[in-house]
PDB file of C-alpha atoms in Angstrom:
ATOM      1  CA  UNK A  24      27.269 -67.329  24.495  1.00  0.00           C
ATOM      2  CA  UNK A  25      24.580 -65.438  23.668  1.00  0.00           C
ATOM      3  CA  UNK A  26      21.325 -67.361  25.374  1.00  0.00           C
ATOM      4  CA  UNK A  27      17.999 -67.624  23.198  1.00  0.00           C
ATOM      5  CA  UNK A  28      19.712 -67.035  19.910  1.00  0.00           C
ATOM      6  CA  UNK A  29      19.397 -69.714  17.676  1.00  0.00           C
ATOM      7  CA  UNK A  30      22.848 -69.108  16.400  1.00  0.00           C
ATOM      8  CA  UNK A  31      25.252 -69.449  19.424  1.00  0.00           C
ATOM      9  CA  UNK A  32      29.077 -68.423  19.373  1.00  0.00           C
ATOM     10  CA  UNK A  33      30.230 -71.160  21.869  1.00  0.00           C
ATOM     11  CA  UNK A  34      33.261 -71.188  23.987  1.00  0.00           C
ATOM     12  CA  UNK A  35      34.979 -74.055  22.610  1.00  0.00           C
ATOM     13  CA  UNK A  36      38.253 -74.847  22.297  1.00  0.00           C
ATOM     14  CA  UNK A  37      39.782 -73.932  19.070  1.00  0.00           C
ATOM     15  CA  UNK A  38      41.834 -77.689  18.198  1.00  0.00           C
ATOM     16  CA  UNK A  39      44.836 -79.575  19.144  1.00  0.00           C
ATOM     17  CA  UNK A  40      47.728 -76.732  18.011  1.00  0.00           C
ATOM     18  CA  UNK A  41      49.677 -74.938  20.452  1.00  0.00           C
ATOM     19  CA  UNK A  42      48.711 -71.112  21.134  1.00  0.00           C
ATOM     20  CA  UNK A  43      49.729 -69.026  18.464  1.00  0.00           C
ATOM     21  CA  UNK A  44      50.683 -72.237  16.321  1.00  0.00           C
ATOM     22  CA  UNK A  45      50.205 -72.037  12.801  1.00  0.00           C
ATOM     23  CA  UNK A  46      50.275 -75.341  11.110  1.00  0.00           C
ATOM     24  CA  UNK A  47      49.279 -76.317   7.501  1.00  0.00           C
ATOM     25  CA  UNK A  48      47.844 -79.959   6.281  1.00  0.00           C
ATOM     26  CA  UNK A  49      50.147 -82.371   7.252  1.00  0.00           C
ATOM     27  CA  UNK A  50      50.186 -85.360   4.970  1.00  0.00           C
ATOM     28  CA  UNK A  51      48.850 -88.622   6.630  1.00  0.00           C
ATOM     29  CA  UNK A  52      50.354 -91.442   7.642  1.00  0.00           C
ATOM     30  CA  UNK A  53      52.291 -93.378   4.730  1.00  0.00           C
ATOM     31  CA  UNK A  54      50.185 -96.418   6.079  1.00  0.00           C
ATOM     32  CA  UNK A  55      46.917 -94.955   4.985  1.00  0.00           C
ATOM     33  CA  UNK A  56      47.792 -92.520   1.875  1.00  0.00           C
ATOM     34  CA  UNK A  57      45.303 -90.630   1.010  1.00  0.00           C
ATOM     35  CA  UNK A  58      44.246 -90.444  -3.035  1.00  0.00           C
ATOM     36  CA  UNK A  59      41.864 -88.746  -4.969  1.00  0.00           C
ATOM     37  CA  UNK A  60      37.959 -89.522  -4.397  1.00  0.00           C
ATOM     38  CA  UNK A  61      37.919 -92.334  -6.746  1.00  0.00           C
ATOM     39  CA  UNK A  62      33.981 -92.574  -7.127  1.00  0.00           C
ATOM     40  CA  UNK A  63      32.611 -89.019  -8.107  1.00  0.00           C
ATOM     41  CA  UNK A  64      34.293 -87.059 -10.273  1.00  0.00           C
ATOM     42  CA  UNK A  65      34.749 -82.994  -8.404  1.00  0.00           C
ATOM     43  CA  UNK A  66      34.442 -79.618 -10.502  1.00  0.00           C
ATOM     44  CA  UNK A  67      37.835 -78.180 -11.769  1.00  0.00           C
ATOM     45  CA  UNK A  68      38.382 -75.152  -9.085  1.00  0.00           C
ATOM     46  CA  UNK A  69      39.862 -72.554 -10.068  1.00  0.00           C
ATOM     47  CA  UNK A  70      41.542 -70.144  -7.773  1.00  0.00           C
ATOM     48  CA  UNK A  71      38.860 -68.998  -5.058  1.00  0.00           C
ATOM     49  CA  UNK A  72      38.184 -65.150  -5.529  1.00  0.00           C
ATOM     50  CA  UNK A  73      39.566 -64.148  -2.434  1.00  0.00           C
ATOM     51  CA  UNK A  74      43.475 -64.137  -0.487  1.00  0.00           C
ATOM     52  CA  UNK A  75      44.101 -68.094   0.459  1.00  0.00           C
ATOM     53  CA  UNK A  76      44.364 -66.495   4.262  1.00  0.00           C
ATOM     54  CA  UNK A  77      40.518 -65.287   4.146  1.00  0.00           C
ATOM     55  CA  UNK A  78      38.809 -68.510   2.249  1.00  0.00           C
ATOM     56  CA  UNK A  79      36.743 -71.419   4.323  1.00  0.00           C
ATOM     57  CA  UNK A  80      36.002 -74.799   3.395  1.00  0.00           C
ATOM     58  CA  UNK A  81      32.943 -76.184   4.982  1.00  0.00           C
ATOM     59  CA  UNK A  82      33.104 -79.862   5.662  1.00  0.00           C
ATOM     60  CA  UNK A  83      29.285 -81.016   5.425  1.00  0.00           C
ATOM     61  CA  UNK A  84      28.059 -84.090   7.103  1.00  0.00           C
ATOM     62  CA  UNK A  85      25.019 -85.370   5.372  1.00  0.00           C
ATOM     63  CA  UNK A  86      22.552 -87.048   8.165  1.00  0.00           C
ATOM     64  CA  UNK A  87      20.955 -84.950  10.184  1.00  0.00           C
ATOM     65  CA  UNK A  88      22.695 -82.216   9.239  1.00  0.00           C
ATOM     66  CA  UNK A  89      21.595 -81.685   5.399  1.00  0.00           C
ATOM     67  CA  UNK A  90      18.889 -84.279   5.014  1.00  0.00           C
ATOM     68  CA  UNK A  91      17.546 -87.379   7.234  1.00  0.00           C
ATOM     69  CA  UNK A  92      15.555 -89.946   6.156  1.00  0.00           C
ATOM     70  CA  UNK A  93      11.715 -90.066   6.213  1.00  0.00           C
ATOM     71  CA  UNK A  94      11.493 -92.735   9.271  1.00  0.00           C
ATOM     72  CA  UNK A  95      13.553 -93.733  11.889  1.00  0.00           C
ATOM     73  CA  UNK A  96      16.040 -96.920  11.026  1.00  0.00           C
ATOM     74  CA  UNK A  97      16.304 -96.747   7.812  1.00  0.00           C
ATOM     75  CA  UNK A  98      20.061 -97.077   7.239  1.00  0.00           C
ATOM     76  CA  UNK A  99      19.772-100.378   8.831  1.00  0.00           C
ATOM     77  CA  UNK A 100      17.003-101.501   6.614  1.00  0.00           C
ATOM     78  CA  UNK A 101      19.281-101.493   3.401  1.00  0.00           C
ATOM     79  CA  UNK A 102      21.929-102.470   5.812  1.00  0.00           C
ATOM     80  CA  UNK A 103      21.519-105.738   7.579  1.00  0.00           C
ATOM     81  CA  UNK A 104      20.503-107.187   4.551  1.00  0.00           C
ATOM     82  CA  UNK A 105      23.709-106.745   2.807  1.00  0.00           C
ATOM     83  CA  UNK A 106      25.906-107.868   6.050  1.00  0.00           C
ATOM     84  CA  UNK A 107      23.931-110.830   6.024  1.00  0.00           C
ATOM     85  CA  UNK A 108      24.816-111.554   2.183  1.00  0.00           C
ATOM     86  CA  UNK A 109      28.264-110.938   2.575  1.00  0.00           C
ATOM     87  CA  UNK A 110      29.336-111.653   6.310  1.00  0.00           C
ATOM     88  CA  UNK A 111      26.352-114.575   6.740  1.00  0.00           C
ATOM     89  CA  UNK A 112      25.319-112.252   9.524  1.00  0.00           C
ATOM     90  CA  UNK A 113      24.581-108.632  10.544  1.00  0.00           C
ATOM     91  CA  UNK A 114      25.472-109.365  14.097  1.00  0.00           C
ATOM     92  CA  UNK A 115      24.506-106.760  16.640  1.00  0.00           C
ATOM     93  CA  UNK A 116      23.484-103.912  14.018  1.00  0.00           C
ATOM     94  CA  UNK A 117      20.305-104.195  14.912  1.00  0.00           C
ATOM     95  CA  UNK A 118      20.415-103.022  18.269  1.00  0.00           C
ATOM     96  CA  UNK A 119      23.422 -99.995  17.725  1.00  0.00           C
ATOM     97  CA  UNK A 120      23.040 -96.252  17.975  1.00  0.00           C
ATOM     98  CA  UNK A 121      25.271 -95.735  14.563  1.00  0.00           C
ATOM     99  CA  UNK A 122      24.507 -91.581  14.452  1.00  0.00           C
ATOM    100  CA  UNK A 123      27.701 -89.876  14.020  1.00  0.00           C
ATOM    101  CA  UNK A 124      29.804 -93.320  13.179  1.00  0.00           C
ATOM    102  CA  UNK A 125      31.429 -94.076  10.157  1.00  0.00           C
ATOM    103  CA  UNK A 126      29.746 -96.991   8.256  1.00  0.00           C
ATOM    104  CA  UNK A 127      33.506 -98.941   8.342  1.00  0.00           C
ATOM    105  CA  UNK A 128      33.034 -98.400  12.251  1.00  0.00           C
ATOM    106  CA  UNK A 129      29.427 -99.066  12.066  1.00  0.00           C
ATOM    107  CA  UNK A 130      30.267-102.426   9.973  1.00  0.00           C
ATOM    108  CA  UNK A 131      32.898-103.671  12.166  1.00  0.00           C
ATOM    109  CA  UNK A 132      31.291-103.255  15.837  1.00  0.00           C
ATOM    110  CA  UNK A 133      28.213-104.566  14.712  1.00  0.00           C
ATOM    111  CA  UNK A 134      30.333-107.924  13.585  1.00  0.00           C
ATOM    112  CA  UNK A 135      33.492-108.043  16.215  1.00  0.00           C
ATOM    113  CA  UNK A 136      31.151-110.795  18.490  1.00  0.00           C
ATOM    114  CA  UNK A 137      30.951-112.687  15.422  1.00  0.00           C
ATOM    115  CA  UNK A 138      34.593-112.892  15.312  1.00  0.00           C
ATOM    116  CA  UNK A 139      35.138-110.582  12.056  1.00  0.00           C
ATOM    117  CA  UNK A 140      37.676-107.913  12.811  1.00  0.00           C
ATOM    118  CA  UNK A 141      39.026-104.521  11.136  1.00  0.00           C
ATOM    119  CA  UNK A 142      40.766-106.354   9.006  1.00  0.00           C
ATOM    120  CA  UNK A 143      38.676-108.625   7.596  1.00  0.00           C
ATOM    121  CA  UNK A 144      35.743-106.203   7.187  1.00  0.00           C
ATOM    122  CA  UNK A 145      38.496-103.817   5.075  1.00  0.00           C
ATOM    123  CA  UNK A 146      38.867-106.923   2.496  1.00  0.00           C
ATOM    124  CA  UNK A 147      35.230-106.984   1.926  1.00  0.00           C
ATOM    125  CA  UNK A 148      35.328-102.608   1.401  1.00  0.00           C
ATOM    126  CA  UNK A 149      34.477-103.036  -2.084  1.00  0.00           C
ATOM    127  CA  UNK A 150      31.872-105.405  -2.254  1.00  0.00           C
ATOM    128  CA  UNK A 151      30.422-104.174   0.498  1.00  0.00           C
ATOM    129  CA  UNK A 152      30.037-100.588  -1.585  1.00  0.00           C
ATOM    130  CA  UNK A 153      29.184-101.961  -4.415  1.00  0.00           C
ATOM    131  CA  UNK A 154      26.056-103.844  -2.460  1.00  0.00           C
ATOM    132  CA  UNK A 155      24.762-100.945   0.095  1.00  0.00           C
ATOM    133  CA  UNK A 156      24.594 -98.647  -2.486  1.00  0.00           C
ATOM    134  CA  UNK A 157      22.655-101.213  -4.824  1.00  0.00           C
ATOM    135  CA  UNK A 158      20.443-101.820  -2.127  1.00  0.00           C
ATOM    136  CA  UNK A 159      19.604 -98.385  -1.144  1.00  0.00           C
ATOM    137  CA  UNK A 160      19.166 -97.460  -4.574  1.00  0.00           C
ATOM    138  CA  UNK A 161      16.093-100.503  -4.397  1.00  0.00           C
ATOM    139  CA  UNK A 162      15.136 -99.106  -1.261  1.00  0.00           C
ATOM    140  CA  UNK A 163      14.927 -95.335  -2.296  1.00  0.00           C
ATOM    141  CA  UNK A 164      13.617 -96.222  -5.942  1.00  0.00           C
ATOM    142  CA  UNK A 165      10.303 -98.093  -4.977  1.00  0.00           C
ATOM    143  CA  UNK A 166       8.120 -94.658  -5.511  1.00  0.00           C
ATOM    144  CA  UNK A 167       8.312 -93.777  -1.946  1.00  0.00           C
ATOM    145  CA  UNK A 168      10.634 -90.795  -0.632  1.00  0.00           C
ATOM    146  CA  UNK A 169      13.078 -92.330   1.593  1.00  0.00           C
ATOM    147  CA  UNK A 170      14.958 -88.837   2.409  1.00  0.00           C
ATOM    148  CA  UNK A 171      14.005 -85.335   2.651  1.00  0.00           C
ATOM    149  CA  UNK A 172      15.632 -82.296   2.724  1.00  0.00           C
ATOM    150  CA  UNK A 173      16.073 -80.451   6.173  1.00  0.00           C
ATOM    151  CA  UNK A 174      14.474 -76.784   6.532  1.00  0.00           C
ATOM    152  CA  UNK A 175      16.221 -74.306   4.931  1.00  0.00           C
ATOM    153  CA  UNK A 176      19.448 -76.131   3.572  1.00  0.00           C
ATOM    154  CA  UNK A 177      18.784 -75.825  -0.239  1.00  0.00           C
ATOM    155  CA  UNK A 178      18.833 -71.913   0.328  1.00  0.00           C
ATOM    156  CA  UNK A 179      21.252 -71.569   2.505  1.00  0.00           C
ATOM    157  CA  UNK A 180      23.985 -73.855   0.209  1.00  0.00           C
ATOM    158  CA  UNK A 181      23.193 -71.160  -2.517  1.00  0.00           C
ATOM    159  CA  UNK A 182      23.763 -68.341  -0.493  1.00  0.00           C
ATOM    160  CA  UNK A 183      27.488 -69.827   0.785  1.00  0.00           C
ATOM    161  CA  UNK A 184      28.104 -71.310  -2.647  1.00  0.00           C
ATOM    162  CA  UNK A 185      27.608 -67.474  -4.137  1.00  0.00           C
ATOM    163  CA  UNK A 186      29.554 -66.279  -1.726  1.00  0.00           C
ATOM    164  CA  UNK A 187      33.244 -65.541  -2.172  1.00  0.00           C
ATOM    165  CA  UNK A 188      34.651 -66.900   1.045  1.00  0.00           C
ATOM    166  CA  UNK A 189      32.934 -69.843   1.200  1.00  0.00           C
ATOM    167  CA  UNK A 190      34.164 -73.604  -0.988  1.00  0.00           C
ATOM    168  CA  UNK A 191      31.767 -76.957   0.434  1.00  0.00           C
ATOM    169  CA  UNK A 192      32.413 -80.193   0.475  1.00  0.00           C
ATOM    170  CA  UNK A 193      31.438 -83.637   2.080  1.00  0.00           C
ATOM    171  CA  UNK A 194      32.569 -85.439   5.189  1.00  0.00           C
ATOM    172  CA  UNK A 195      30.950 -87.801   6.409  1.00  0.00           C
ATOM    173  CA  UNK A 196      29.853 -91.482   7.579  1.00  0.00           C
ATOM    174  CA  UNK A 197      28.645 -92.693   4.855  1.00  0.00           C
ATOM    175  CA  UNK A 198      30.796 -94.673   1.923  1.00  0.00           C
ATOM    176  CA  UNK A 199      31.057 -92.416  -0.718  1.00  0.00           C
ATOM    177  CA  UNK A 200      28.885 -93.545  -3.425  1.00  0.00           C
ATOM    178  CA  UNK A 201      26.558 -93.669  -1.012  1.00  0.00           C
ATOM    179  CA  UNK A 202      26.907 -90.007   0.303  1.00  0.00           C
ATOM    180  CA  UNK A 203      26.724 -89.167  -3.606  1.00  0.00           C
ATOM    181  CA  UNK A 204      23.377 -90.864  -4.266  1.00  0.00           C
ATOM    182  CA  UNK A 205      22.019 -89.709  -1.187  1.00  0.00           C
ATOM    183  CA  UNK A 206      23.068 -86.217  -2.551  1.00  0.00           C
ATOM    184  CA  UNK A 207      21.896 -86.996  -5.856  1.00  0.00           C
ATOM    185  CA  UNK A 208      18.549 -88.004  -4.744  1.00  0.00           C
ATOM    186  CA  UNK A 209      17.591 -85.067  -2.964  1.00  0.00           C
ATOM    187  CA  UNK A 210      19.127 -82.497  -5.715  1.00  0.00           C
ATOM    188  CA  UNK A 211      22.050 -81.197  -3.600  1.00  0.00           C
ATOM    189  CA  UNK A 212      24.823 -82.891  -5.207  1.00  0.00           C
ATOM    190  CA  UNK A 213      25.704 -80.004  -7.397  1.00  0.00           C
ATOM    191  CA  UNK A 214      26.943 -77.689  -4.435  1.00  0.00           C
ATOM    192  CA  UNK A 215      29.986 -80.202  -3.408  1.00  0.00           C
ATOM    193  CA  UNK A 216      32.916 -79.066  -5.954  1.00  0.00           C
ATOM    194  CA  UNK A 217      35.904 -79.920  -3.934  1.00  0.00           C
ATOM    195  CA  UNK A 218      36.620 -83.394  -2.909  1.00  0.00           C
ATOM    196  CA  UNK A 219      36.202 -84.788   0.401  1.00  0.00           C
ATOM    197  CA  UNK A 220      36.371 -87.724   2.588  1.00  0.00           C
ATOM    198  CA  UNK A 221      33.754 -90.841   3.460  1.00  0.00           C
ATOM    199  CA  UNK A 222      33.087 -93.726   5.816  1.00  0.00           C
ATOM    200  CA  UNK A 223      35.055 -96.367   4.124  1.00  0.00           C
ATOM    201  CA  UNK A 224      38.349 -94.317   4.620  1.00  0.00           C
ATOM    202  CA  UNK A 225      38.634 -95.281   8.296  1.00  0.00           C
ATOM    203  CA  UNK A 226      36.523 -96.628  11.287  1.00  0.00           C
ATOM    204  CA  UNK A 227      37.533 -93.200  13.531  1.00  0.00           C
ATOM    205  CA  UNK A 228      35.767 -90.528  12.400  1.00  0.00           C
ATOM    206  CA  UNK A 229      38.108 -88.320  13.599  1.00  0.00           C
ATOM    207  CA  UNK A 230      40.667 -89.324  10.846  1.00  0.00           C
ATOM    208  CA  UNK A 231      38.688 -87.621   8.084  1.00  0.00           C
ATOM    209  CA  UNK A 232      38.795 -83.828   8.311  1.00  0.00           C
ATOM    210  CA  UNK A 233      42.935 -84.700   7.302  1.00  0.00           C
ATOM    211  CA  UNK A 234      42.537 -86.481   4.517  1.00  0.00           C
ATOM    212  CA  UNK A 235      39.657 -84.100   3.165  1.00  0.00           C
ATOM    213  CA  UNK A 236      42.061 -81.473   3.896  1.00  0.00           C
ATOM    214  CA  UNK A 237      44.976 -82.760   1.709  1.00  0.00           C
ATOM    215  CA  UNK A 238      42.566 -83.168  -0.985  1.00  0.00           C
ATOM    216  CA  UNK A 239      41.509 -79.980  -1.179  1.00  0.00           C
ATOM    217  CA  UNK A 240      45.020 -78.633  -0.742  1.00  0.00           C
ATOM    218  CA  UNK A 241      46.001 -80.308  -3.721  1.00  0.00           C
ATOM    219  CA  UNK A 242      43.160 -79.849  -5.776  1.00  0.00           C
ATOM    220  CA  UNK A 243      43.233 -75.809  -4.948  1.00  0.00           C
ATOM    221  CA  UNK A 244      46.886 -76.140  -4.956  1.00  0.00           C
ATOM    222  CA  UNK A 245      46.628 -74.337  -1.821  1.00  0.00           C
ATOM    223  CA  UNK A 246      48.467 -74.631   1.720  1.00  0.00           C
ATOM    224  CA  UNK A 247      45.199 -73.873   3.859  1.00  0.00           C
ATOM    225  CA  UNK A 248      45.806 -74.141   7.873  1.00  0.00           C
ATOM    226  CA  UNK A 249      43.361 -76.446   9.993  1.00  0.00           C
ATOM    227  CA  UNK A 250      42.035 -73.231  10.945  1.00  0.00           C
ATOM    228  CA  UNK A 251      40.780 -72.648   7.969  1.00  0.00           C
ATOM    229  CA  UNK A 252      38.172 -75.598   7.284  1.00  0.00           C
ATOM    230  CA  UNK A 253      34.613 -75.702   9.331  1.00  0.00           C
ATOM    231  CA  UNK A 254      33.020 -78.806  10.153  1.00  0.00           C
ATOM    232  CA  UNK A 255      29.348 -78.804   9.893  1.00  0.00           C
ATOM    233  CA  UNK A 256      27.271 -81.486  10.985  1.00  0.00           C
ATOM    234  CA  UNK A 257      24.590 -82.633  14.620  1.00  0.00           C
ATOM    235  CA  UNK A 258      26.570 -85.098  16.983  1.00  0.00           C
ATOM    236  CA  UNK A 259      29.045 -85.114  19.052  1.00  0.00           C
ATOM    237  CA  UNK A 260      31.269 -87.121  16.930  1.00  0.00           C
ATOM    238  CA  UNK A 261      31.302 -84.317  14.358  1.00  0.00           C
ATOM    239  CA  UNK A 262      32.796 -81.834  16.859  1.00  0.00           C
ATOM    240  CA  UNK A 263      34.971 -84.187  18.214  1.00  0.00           C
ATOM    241  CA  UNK A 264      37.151 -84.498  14.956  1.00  0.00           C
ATOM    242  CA  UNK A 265      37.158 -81.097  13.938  1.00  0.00           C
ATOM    243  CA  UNK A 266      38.723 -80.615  17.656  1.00  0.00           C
ATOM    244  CA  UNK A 267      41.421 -83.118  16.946  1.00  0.00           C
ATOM    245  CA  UNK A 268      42.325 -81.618  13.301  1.00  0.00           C
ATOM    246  CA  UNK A 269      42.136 -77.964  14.790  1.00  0.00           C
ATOM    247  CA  UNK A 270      39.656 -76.912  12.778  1.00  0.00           C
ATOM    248  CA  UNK A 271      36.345 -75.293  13.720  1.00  0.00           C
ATOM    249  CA  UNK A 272      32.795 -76.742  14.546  1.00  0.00           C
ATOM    250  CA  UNK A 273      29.806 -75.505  14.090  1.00  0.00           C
ATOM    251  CA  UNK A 274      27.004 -77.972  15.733  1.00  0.00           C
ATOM    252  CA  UNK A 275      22.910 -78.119  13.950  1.00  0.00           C
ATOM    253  CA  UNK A 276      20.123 -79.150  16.453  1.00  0.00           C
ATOM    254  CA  UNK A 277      18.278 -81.116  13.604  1.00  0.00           C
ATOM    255  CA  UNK A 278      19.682 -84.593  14.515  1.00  0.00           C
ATOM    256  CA  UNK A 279      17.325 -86.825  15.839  1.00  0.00           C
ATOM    257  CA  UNK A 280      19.459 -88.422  19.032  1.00  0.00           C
ATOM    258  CA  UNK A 281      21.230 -85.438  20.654  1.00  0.00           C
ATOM    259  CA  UNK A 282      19.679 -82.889  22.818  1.00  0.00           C
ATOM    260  CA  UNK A 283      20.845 -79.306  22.949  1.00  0.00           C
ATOM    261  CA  UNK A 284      22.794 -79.558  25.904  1.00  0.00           C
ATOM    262  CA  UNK A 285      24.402 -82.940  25.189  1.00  0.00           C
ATOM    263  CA  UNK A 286      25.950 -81.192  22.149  1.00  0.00           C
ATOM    264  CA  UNK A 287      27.015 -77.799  24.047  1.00  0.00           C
ATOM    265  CA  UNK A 288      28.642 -80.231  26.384  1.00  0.00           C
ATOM    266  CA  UNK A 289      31.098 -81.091  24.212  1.00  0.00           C
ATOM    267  CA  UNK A 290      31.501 -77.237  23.311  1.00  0.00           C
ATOM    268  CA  UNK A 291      31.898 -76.570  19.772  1.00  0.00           C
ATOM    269  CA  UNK A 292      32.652 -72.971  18.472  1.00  0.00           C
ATOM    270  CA  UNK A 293      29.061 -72.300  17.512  1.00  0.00           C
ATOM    271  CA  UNK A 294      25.563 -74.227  17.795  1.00  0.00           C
ATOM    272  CA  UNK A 295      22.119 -73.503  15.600  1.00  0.00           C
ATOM    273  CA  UNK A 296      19.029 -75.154  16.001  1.00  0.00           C
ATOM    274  CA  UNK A 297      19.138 -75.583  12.182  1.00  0.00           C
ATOM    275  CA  UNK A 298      19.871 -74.637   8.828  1.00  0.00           C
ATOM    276  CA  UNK A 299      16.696 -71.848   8.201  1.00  0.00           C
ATOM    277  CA  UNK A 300      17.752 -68.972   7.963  1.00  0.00           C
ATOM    278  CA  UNK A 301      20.512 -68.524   5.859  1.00  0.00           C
ATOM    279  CA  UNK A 302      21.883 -64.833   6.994  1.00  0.00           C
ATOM    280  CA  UNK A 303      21.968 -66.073  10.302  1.00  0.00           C
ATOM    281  CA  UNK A 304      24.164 -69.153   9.565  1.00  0.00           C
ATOM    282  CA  UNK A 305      26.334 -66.715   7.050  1.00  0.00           C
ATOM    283  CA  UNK A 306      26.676 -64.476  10.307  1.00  0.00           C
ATOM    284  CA  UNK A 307      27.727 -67.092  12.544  1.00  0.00           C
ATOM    285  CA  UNK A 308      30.326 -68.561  10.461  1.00  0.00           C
ATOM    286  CA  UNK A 309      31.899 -65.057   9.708  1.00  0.00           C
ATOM    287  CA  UNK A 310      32.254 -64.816  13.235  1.00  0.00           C
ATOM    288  CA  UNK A 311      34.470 -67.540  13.838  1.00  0.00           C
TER     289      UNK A 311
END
């Protein structure tokens, strides 16, 4: 670790494969299939400009990593109110830390007390899309900008998109519609081209770098290894499932409810305070 530099190689632990183990992208479970990203329609790809063996996918999470929103609480603003439409209560969102959940997660612990389970909440998926993103979009369109951009990321997504090596796309928290608008909002919805995965997929976090993974193996028609794909994103929730998928993590300082040391804790393979300066970040990711 190199001490005072904002972009830190970390001693993490590369992943859940054996030493010297070379797996590709298992399909998931037959229980949860995975299918293409129904909502938002991704860029025919041709074949990346480099060998398969030296290309990286970058697995983006949105909040706090690319943009946050102007004040503090605002997912649950548009939030509760749509729980309490469709549930008849937003039980105990009000008082959660949700930073680094998935919003099925997020949904479903802030309404187990209330006696709505998993289950239940998965029945309502679609409505419940349908209505957050409605309601953010009457939130976000009142004149007022609900989310800005976070220092440096516009210019740094150009430099990695022009880049060879380099293919982006989303995983995240939030539904996907809603990581699309957000996206869309803030003019950074163009540099996603592959397909990824989103909060309504399944309420562990950890599940999603897999099915983003199979998506993009199919849509590149590619057999990349875990080891291949770079999770991006400011909690420890982020690191934690690129760990279980094997791939790589690269932690941002720009969240608002981890410190510095609560995120080296749970030692990813490289940390930056954030997203600034672009040769930096392309430096640190060619090192892992």
């Amino acid at each position: 670790m190199r001490d005072g530099v904002r972009g830190e190689k970390t001693d993490g632990v590369r992943g859940r494969r054996g030493d010297g183990e070379k797996d590709t992208v298992s399909s998931p479970s037959p229980n949860h299939p995975v299918s293409p990203s129904p909502n938002h329609p991704v860029s025919p790809s041709p074949l990346p400009p480099v060998p398969p063996s030296d290309l990286r996918i970058l697995l983006w999470d949105i909040d706090g990593t690319l943009i946050r929103s102007r004040r503090t609480g605002a997912y649950k603003e548009y939030t509760i109110p749509v729980l309490e439409e469709v549930f008849g209560t937003s039980g105990r969102l009000a008082n959660m830390r949700v930073s680094g959940m998935t919003d099925l997660q997020i949904i479903a612990e802030a309404l187990s007390e209330e006696g709505f389970t998993h289950h239940h909440v998965r029945e309502r998926i679609h409505q419940l899309s349908e209505r957050l993103t409605a309601e953010a979009k009457r939130v976000a369109g009142n004149g007022e900008l609900f989310f800005e951009v976070l220092p440096g990321v516009v210019n740094t997504l150009e430099v990695l998109e022009n880049h060879p090596r380099y293919e982006s796309a989303l995983l995240t928290g939030n539904i996907e519609p809603m990581a699309y608008l957000k996206m869309e909002l803030v003019g950074l919805d163009h540099f996603f081209k592959l397909p990824g995965a989103f909060g309504e997929e399944s309420h562990i976090r950890r599940d999603l770098p897999e099915r983003a993974a199979a998506r993009i193996n199919k849509h590149l028609q590619l057999d990349l290894t875990p080891d291949q794909f770079i999770v991006i994103g400011d909690t420890p929730n982020d690191i934690d499932c690129a760990r279980h998928f094997g791939a790589r993590a690269v932690v941002v300082g720009t969240g608002r409810f981890y410190s510095r040391e609560e995120l080296l804790e749970c030692k990813p393979d490289a940390w930056l305070a954030d997203l600034s300066d672009a040769e930096l970040v392309l430096k640190t990711l060619d090192e892992l």
